[in-house]
Amino acid sequence: DLAGKRALVTGGASGIGLACAQEFAARGAHVIIADFNAEAANAAAAELGGEAWVADLADTAALDTLELDIDILVNNAGIQRVSPIEDFDPDAFRLILRLMLESPFLLIRAALPKMYERGWGRIVNISSAHGLRASAYKSAYVSAKHGLEGLSKVTALEGGAHGVTSNCINPAYVRTPLVEKQITDQAKVHGIPESEVVEKIMLTETAVKRLVEADEVASLAGWLVSDKAGMVTGASYTMDGGWTAR
Ligand code: NAD
């Protein structure tokens, strides 16, 4: 049902982004994998019969004049840094804000004119439980995700009259390379062994005691970009095992 649609997925070479690209491609979309990991982006594009756009999306000045001809945009590229505020590297804070808030703004800005022209568009912002709740030691990430929630809602209000929807997906911890890399840092900052991080830190708030799988997130993204979801906009859909029910 996505035949003829062009879908751009940032960070599409790994984890949740790759799962979204696979979901869209399986339904006939032409996928554009935007990622700075050239090798992985090219491999994913080849596997899915799409194209790779190799770019550092934190280099936001380069996106100021961009024009995109796409029907679906998934703002997904993201990184994590875990450190108390007083030790938090200011450059890491700025990098996270650029990649995870400024760049989504610039990509939405670049995509809307063509979406408005066609009277149809779907924007899916991969936020997080941390778009709705805070955790210690994640000042940049939590700030960026809370900002993304606001950007998504404003996009929904402006896009509504043009057939363009914008929504957030808010997963708890998903089994991806991003989370696997974080285990070492979490162990250090909380002073516990790495083997205890998943249970003691990552699953404390959830009622369902397991990690989310990337293809579960992609199935929700797949529904949000369908025609049936045309009345769904400005929303934030949790897939967090009950975390934010608290
Ligand atoms: P991941 O590390 O598996 O994939 C992220 C991708 O983004 C990688 O392919 C990487 O190369 C790319 N990327 C990173 N920096 C980039 C840059 N500057 N320019 C271009 N590409 C860049 O991560 P993931 O776990 O799949 O996370 C994807 C999104 O989901 C992120 O926004 C993350 O915050 C969000 N999220 C993840 C989890 C989780 O537990 N994994 C939970 C909630 C939300």
Coordinates of C-alpha atoms and ligand atoms in Angstrom, one line a residue:
D1 CA 0.0 0.0 0.0
L2 CA 3.0 2.4 0.0
A3 CA 3.8 1.8 -3.7
G4 CA 4.9 5.1 -5.3
K5 CA 5.7 6.7 -2.0
R6 CA 9.2 8.0 -1.1
A7 CA 10.2 7.5 2.5
L8 CA 13.3 9.1 4.1
V9 CA 14.5 7.5 7.3
T10 CA 17.3 9.2 9.2
G11 CA 19.6 6.9 11.0
G12 CA 18.1 4.2 8.8
A13 CA 21.2 2.1 8.7
S14 CA 20.7 0.5 12.2
G15 CA 18.3 -0.4 14.9
I16 CA 14.8 1.3 14.8
G17 CA 15.5 3.3 11.6
L18 CA 16.5 0.2 9.7
A19 CA 13.4 -1.7 11.0
C20 CA 11.2 1.2 9.8
A21 CA 13.0 1.2 6.4
Q22 CA 12.4 -2.5 6.1
E23 CA 8.7 -2.2 7.0
F24 CA 8.2 0.6 4.4
A25 CA 10.1 -1.2 1.6
A26 CA 8.2 -4.4 2.2
R27 CA 5.0 -2.4 1.5
G28 CA 6.4 -1.0 -1.7
A29 CA 7.9 2.3 -0.7
H30 CA 11.1 3.7 -2.2
V31 CA 13.3 4.2 0.9
I32 CA 16.1 6.7 1.3
I33 CA 18.5 5.7 4.1
A34 CA 20.0 8.9 5.5
D35 CA 22.9 8.0 7.8
F36 CA 26.6 8.9 8.3
N37 CA 27.6 5.3 8.5
A38 CA 28.3 5.0 4.7
E39 CA 29.0 1.3 4.7
A40 CA 25.9 0.3 6.7
A41 CA 23.7 2.9 4.8
N42 CA 24.8 1.5 1.4
A43 CA 24.3 -2.1 2.5
A44 CA 20.7 -1.3 3.8
A45 CA 19.9 0.6 0.6
A46 CA 21.1 -2.3 -1.5
E47 CA 19.1 -4.8 0.6
L48 CA 15.9 -2.8 0.3
G49 CA 16.3 -1.6 -3.3
G50 CA 16.4 2.0 -2.1
E51 CA 19.1 4.7 -2.0
A52 CA 21.6 5.9 0.6
W53 CA 22.1 9.5 1.5
V54 CA 25.4 9.5 3.4
A55 CA 25.5 12.7 5.5
D56 CA 26.3 13.9 9.0
L57 CA 22.9 15.2 10.1
A58 CA 24.4 17.0 13.0
D59 CA 26.0 19.3 10.4
T60 CA 22.9 21.4 10.5
A61 CA 24.2 24.4 8.5
A62 CA 24.3 22.1 5.5
L63 CA 20.6 21.5 5.8
D64 CA 19.5 25.1 5.8
T65 CA 18.8 25.3 2.0
L66 CA 17.8 21.6 1.5
E67 CA 14.7 20.8 -0.5
L68 CA 13.2 17.3 -0.2
D69 CA 10.8 15.5 -2.5
I70 CA 9.4 12.8 -0.1
D71 CA 6.0 11.6 1.1
I72 CA 7.2 10.1 4.4
L73 CA 9.9 11.4 6.8
V74 CA 11.0 9.5 9.9
N75 CA 13.2 11.6 12.2
N76 CA 15.1 8.8 14.0
A77 CA 18.9 9.4 14.0
G78 CA 20.0 9.7 17.6
I79 CA 22.8 9.2 20.1
Q80 CA 23.0 9.1 23.9
R81 CA 25.5 10.5 26.4
V82 CA 25.2 9.6 30.1
S83 CA 26.8 11.9 32.6
P84 CA 25.8 14.2 35.6
I85 CA 25.1 17.8 34.5
E86 CA 28.1 19.2 36.2
D87 CA 30.4 16.9 34.2
F88 CA 28.4 17.0 31.0
D89 CA 30.6 18.0 28.1
P90 CA 29.0 21.2 26.6
D91 CA 29.9 20.2 23.1
A92 CA 28.2 16.8 23.6
F93 CA 25.1 18.7 24.7
R94 CA 25.1 20.9 21.6
L95 CA 25.8 17.9 19.3
I96 CA 22.7 16.1 20.7
L97 CA 20.5 19.1 20.3
R98 CA 21.7 19.7 16.8
L99 CA 21.2 16.0 15.7
M100 CA 18.0 15.3 17.5
L101 CA 16.1 18.6 17.4
E102 CA 17.6 21.1 15.0
S103 CA 18.1 18.6 12.2
P104 CA 14.5 17.2 12.5
F105 CA 13.3 20.8 12.3
L106 CA 15.3 21.4 9.1
L107 CA 14.3 18.2 7.5
I108 CA 10.6 18.9 8.2
R109 CA 11.1 22.4 6.8
A110 CA 12.7 20.9 3.7
A111 CA 9.9 18.3 3.2
L112 CA 6.7 20.2 3.8
P113 CA 6.5 22.3 0.6
K114 CA 6.3 19.1 -1.6
M115 CA 4.0 17.4 0.9
Y116 CA 1.7 20.4 0.9
E117 CA 1.8 20.4 -3.0
R118 CA 0.5 16.8 -3.1
G119 CA -1.9 17.3 -0.1
W120 CA -0.4 14.2 1.6
G121 CA 2.5 13.6 4.0
R122 CA 3.5 11.6 7.0
I123 CA 6.0 12.6 9.6
V124 CA 7.0 10.2 12.3
N125 CA 9.3 11.4 15.0
I126 CA 11.1 8.7 17.0
S127 CA 11.0 10.2 20.4
S128 CA 11.3 8.1 23.6
A129 CA 9.8 7.5 27.0
H130 CA 12.3 10.3 27.7
G131 CA 10.2 12.6 25.6
L132 CA 7.6 12.4 28.4
R133 CA 9.7 11.5 31.5
A134 CA 13.1 12.4 32.7
S135 CA 16.0 10.2 34.0
A136 CA 19.1 11.4 35.8
Y137 CA 22.3 11.9 33.8
K138 CA 20.6 12.3 30.5
S139 CA 20.2 16.1 30.3
A140 CA 20.9 16.5 26.6
Y141 CA 18.8 13.5 25.5
V142 CA 15.8 14.3 27.6
S143 CA 16.0 18.0 26.6
A144 CA 16.2 17.1 22.9
K145 CA 13.3 14.6 23.1
H146 CA 11.1 17.0 25.0
G147 CA 11.8 19.6 22.3
L148 CA 11.0 17.1 19.6
E149 CA 7.6 16.5 21.2
G150 CA 6.9 20.2 20.8
L151 CA 8.1 20.4 17.2
S152 CA 5.9 17.4 16.3
K153 CA 2.8 19.1 17.7
V154 CA 3.5 22.4 15.9
T155 CA 4.0 20.4 12.7
A156 CA 0.7 18.7 13.3
L157 CA -1.1 22.0 13.7
E158 CA 0.4 23.6 10.6
G159 CA 0.1 20.4 8.4
G160 CA -3.4 19.5 9.3
A161 CA -5.0 21.5 6.5
H162 CA -2.6 20.0 4.0
G163 CA -3.1 16.3 4.6
V164 CA 0.2 16.1 6.5
T165 CA 0.3 14.4 9.9
S166 CA 3.1 14.5 12.5
N167 CA 3.3 12.1 15.4
C168 CA 5.8 10.8 18.0
I169 CA 6.6 7.3 19.0
N170 CA 7.8 6.9 22.6
P171 CA 9.5 3.5 23.2
A172 CA 11.1 2.3 26.4
Y173 CA 14.5 0.7 26.0
V174 CA 14.7 -1.0 22.6
R175 CA 17.2 -3.8 21.8
T176 CA 19.6 -1.9 19.4
P177 CA 23.3 -1.1 19.2
L178 CA 22.5 2.3 20.9
V179 CA 21.3 0.5 24.1
E180 CA 24.1 -2.1 24.0
K181 CA 26.7 0.7 24.0
Q182 CA 25.0 2.5 26.9
I183 CA 25.3 -0.5 29.3
T184 CA 29.0 0.2 30.1
D185 CA 28.3 3.9 30.8
Q186 CA 25.2 3.2 32.9
A187 CA 27.2 0.6 35.0
K188 CA 29.9 3.2 35.6
V189 CA 27.7 6.1 36.5
H190 CA 25.4 4.0 38.8
G191 CA 28.3 2.0 40.3
I192 CA 26.9 -1.4 39.4
P193 CA 28.2 -4.3 37.3
E194 CA 27.3 -4.3 33.6
S195 CA 25.3 -7.6 34.0
E196 CA 22.8 -5.8 36.3
V197 CA 22.2 -2.7 34.1
V198 CA 19.2 -4.1 32.1
E199 CA 17.3 -5.3 35.1
K200 CA 18.3 -2.6 37.7
I201 CA 18.2 0.5 35.5
M202 CA 16.5 -0.2 32.2
L203 CA 13.5 -2.3 33.3
T204 CA 12.8 -0.7 36.7
E205 CA 9.9 1.5 35.4
T206 CA 8.2 -0.9 33.0
A207 CA 5.5 -3.3 33.9
V208 CA 6.5 -5.6 31.1
K209 CA 10.0 -6.8 32.0
R210 CA 11.8 -7.1 28.6
L211 CA 13.3 -4.8 26.1
V212 CA 11.2 -3.5 23.1
E213 CA 12.1 -5.1 19.7
A214 CA 12.9 -2.7 16.8
D215 CA 10.3 -4.4 14.6
E216 CA 7.6 -3.7 17.1
V217 CA 8.4 0.0 16.9
A218 CA 8.5 -0.2 13.1
S219 CA 5.0 -1.8 13.0
L220 CA 3.6 1.3 14.8
A221 CA 5.5 3.6 12.5
G222 CA 4.0 1.5 9.6
W223 CA 0.5 2.1 10.9
L224 CA 1.1 5.9 11.5
V225 CA 2.1 6.3 7.8
S226 CA -1.0 4.4 6.5
D227 CA -4.1 6.1 5.1
K228 CA -6.1 4.7 8.1
A229 CA -4.1 7.0 10.4
G230 CA -5.1 10.2 8.7
M231 CA -6.9 11.5 11.8
V232 CA -4.0 10.7 14.0
T233 CA -1.8 13.8 14.4
G234 CA -0.1 15.7 17.2
A235 CA -0.1 12.5 19.2
S236 CA 2.6 10.6 21.1
Y237 CA 2.2 6.9 21.1
T238 CA 4.0 5.1 23.9
M239 CA 5.4 1.6 23.4
D240 CA 7.0 1.5 26.8
G241 CA 5.7 -1.6 28.6
G242 CA 3.7 0.6 31.0
W243 CA 6.6 3.0 32.0
T244 CA 4.6 6.2 31.6
A245 CA 1.5 4.7 33.2
R246 CA 3.2 5.5 36.5
Ligands
NAD1 P1 21.2 3.0 16.7 O1 22.5 3.4 17.3 O2 21.0 1.5 16.5 O3 21.0 3.7 15.2 C1 21.2 5.1 15.1 C2 21.6 5.4 13.7 O4 21.8 6.8 13.6 C3 22.9 4.7 13.3 O5 22.8 4.1 12.0 C4 23.9 5.9 13.2 O6 24.9 5.7 12.2 C5 23.0 7.0 12.9 N1 23.5 8.3 13.2 C6 24.0 8.7 14.5 N2 24.5 9.9 14.4 C7 24.3 10.4 13.1 C8 24.6 11.6 12.5 N3 25.3 12.6 13.1 N4 24.3 11.7 11.2 C9 23.6 10.7 10.5 N5 23.3 9.5 11.1 C10 23.7 9.4 12.4 O7 20.0 3.6 17.5 P2 18.5 3.2 17.8 O8 18.5 2.6 19.2 O9 17.9 2.5 16.7 O10 17.9 4.7 18.0 C11 17.2 5.3 17.0 C12 16.3 6.4 17.6 O11 15.4 5.8 18.6 C13 17.0 7.5 18.4 O12 16.5 8.7 18.1 C14 16.8 7.1 19.8 O13 16.8 8.2 20.7 C15 15.4 6.5 19.8 N6 15.1 5.6 20.9 C16 15.9 4.5 21.1 C17 15.6 3.7 22.2 C18 16.4 2.5 22.5 O14 16.3 2.0 23.6 N7 17.3 2.0 21.6 C19 14.5 4.0 23.0 C20 13.7 5.1 22.8 C21 14.0 5.9 21.7

